[in-house]
CSV table of C-alpha atoms in Angstrom, one decimal:
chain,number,residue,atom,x,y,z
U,1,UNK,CA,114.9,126.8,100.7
U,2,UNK,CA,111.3,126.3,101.0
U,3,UNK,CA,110.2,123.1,102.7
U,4,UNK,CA,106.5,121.4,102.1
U,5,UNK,CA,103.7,123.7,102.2
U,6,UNK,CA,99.9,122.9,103.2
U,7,UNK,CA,96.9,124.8,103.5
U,8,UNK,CA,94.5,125.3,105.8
U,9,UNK,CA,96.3,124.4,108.9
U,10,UNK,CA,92.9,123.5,110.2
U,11,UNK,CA,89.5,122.6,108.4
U,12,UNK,CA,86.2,122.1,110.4
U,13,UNK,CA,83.4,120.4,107.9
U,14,UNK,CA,79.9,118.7,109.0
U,15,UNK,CA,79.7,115.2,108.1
U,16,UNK,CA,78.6,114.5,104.3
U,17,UNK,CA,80.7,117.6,103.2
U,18,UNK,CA,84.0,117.6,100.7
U,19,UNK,CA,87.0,119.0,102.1
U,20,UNK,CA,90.2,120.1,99.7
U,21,UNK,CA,93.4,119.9,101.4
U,22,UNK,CA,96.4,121.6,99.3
U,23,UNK,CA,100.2,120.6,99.5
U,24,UNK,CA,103.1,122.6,97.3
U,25,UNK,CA,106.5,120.2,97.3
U,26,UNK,CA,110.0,121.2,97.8
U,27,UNK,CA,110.9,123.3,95.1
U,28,UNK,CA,112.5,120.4,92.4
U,29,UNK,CA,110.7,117.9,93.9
U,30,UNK,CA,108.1,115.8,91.6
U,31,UNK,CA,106.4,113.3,93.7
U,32,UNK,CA,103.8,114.0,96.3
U,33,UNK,CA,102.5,111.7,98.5
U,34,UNK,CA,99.6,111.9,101.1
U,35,UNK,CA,99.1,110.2,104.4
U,36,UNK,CA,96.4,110.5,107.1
U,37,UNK,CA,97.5,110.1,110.8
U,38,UNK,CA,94.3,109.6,113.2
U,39,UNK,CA,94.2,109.9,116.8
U,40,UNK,CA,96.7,107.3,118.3
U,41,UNK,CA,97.8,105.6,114.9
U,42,UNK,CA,100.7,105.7,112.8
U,43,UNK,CA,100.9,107.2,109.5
U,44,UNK,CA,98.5,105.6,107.1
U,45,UNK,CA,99.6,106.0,103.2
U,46,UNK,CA,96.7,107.6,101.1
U,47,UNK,CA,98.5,108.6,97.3
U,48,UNK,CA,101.4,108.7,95.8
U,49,UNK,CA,101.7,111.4,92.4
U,50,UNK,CA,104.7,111.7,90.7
U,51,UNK,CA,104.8,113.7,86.8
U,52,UNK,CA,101.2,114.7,87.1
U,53,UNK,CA,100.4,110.7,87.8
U,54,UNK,CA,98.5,108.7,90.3
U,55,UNK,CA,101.3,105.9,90.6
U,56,UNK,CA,99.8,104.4,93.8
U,57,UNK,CA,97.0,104.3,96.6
U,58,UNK,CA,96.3,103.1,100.1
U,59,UNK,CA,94.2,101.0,101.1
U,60,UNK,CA,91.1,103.8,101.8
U,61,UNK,CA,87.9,104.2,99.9
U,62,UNK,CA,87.8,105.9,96.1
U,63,UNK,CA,85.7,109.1,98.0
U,64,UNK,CA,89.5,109.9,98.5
U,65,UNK,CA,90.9,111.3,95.6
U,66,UNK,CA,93.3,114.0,94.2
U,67,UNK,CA,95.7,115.6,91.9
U,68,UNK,CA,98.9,116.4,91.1
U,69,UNK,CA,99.0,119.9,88.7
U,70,UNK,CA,101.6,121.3,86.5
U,71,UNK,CA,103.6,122.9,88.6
U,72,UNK,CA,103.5,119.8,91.0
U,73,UNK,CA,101.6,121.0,93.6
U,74,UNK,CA,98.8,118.8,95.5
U,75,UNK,CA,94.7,118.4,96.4
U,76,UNK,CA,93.3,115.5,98.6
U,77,UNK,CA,89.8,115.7,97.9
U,78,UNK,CA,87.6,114.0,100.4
U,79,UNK,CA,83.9,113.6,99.7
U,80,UNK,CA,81.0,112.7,101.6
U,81,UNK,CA,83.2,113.2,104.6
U,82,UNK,CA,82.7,110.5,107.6
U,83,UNK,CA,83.1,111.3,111.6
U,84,UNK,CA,86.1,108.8,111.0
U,85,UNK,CA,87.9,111.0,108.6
U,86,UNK,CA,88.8,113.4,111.4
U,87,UNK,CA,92.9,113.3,111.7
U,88,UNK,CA,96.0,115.1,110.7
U,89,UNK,CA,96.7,115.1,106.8
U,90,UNK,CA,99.8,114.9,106.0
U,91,UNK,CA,101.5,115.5,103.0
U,92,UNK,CA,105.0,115.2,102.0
U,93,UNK,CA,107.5,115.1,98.5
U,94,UNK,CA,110.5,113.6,97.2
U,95,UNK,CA,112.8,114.1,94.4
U,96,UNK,CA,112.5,111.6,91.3
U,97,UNK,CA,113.8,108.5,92.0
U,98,UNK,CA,116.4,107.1,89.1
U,99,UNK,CA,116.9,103.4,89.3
U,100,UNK,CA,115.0,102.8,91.7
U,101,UNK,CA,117.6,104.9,94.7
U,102,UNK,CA,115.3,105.8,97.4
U,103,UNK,CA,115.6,109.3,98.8
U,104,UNK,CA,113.6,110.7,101.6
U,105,UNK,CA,110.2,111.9,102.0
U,106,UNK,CA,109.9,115.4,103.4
U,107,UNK,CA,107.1,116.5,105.5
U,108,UNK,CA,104.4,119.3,105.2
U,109,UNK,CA,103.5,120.6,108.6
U,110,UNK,CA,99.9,119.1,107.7
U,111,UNK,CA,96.5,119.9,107.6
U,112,UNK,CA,94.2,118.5,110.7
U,113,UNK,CA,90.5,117.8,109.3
U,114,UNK,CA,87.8,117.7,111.8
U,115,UNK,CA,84.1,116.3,110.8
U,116,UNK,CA,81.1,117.1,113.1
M,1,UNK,CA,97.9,93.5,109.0
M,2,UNK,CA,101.2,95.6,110.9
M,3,UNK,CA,103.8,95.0,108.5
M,4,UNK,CA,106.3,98.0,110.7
M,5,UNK,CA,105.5,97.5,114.7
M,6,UNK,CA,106.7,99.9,117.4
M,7,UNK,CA,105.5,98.2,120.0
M,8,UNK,CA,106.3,100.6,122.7
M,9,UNK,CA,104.1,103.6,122.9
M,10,UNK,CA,106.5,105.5,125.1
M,11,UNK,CA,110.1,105.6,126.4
M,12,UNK,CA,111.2,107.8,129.4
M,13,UNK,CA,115.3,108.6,129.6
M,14,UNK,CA,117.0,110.7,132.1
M,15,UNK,CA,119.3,113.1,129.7
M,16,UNK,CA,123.0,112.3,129.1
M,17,UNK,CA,122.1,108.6,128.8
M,18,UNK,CA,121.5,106.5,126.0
M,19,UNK,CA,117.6,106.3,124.1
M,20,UNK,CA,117.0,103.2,122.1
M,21,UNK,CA,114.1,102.8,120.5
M,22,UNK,CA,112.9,99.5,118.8
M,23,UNK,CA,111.2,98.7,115.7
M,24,UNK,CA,110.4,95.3,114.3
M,25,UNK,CA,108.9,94.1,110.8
M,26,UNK,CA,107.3,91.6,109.2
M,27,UNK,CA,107.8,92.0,105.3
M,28,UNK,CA,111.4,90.5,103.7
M,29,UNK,CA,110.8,92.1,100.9
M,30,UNK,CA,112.5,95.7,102.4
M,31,UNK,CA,115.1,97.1,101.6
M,32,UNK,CA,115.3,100.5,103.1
M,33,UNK,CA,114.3,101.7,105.9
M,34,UNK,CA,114.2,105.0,108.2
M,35,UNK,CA,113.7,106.8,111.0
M,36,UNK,CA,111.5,110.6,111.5
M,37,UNK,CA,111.2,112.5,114.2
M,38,UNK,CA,107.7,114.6,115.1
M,39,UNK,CA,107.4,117.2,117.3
M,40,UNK,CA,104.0,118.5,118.0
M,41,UNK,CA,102.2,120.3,115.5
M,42,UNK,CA,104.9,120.0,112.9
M,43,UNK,CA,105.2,117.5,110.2
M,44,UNK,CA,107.8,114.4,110.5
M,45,UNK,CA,111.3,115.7,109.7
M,46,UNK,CA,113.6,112.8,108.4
M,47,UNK,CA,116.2,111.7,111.0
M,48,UNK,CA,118.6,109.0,109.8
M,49,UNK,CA,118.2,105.6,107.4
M,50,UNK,CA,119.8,102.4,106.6
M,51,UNK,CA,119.7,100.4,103.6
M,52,UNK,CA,119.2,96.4,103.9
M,53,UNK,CA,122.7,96.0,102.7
M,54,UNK,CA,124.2,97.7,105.8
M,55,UNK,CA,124.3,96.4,109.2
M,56,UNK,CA,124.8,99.8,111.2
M,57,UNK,CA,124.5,103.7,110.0
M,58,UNK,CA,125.4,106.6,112.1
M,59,UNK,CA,124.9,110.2,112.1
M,60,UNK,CA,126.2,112.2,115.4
M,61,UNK,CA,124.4,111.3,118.2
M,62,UNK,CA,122.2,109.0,116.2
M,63,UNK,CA,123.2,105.5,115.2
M,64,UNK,CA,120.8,103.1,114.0
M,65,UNK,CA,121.1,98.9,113.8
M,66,UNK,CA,119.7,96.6,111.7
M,67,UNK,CA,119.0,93.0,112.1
M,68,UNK,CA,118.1,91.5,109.0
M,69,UNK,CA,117.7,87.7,110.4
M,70,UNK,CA,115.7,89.2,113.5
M,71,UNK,CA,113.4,91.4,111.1
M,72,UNK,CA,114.6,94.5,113.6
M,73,UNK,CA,116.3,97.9,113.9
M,74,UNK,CA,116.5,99.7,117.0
M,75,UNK,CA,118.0,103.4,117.0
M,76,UNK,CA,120.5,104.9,119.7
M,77,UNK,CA,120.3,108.4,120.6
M,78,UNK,CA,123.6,109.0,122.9
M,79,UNK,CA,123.6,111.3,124.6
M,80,UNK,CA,120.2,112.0,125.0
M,81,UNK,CA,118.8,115.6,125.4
M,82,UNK,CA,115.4,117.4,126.6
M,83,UNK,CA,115.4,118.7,122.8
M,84,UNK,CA,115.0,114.8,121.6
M,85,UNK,CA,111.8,114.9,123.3
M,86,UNK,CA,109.4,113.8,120.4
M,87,UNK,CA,107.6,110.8,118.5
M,88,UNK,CA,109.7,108.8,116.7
M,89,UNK,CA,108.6,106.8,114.0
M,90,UNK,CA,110.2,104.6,111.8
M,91,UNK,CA,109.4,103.4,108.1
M,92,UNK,CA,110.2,100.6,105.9
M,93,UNK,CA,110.1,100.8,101.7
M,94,UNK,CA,110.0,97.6,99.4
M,95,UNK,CA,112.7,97.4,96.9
M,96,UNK,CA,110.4,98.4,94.0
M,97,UNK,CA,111.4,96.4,91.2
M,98,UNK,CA,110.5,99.0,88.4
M,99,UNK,CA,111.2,102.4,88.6
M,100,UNK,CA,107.3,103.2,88.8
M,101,UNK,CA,105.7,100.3,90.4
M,102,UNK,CA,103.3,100.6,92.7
M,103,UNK,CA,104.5,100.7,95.4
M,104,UNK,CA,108.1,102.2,94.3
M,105,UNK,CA,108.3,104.2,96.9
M,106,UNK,CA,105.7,103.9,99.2
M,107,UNK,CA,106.4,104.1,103.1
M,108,UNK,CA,104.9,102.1,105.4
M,109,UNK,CA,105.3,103.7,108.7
M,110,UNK,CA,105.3,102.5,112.3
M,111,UNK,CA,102.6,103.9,114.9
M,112,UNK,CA,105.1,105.3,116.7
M,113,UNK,CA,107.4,105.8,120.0
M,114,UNK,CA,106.9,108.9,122.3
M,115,UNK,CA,110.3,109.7,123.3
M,116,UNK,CA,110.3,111.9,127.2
M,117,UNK,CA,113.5,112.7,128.0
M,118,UNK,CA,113.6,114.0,131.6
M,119,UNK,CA,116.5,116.7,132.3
């Protein structure tokens, strides 16, 4: 089986750019969720989609966006891109929950975004 | 605010003996937590969980302990191998209530523990 899949592996941009990071889920799997892991820091939540639906963000600025399509694949958009957005992007996707039963979130290799 | 606090950046173990790496947090409200594994390069791969309703969970060589009136869990690698060499980071969810409320299942990670363990 498949796991998470992201493209690129690595994206250079100049400051004031967009970047468009990609992420296809475990086949059967309906939520996606983003995180952004900067240079000695922990995994910082960004979005969570589930059913084509934003359902909840992080605590970073609206020029960090995306999507969840169809087939429920992935973008992170981020516009006018900041020295500070430099880090690994991780995404990562989960079955649907019933009830509320947790399962685990598994991890894209990641996409590490570097603004000059 | 750190709700989920590794506060050891690193932990060096000579193999064959025992790892444990501590994790503490703040918020009562979880009520399941876990622990992932990262090697270089490579995404976070799941490791083991607990749910707040257990006490201990363990998996092989991997055992982790929660202490609910402490706000703490700590996980046991035994024996430890050159191949556990990696940053370990744990996670916490809050019991979400609804289904699809916000923050249903949303992780909030740990900064993480780099695990060196010396053959």
């Amino acid at each position: 089986e498949a796991g998470v899949t992201q493209s690129p592996t690595h994206l250079i941009k100049t400051r004031g750019q967009q970047a468009t990071l990609r992420c296809s889920p475990i086949s059967g799997h309906t939520s996606v969720y983003w995180y952004q892991q900067a240079l000695g820091l922990g995994l910082q939540f960004l979005l969570w989609y589930d059913e084509g639906e934003e359902r909840n963000r992080g605590n970073f600025p609206p020029r960090f966006s995306g999507r969840q399509f169809p087939n429920y694949s992935s973008e992170l958009n981020v516009n006018a891109l900041e020295l500070e957005d430099s880090a690994l992007y991780l995404c990562a996707s989960s079955p649907a929950g019933i009830g509320g039963v947790s399962y685990e979130q598994y991890f894209g290799p990641g996409t590490r975004l570097t603004v000059t | 605010d750190q709700q989920v606090k590794q506060n050891s950046p690193s932990l060096s173990v000579q193999e064959g003996r025992i790892s444990i790496l501590n994790c503490d947090y703040t918020n009562s409200m979880f009520d399941y937590f876990l622990w992932y594994k990262k090697y270089p390069a490579e995404g976070p791969t799941f490791l083991i969980s607990i749910s707040s309703i257990k006490d201990k969970n363990e998996d092989g060589r991997f055992t982790v302990f929660l202490n609910k009136s402490a706000k703490h869990l700590s996980l046991h690698i035994v024996p430890s191998q050159p191949g556990d060499s990696a940053v370990y980071f744990c996670a916490a969810r809050t019991f979400p209530g609804r289904l699809f409320s916000g923050s249903a299942r949303q992780l909030t990670f740990g900064s993480g523990t780099q695990l060196t363990v010396l053959p």
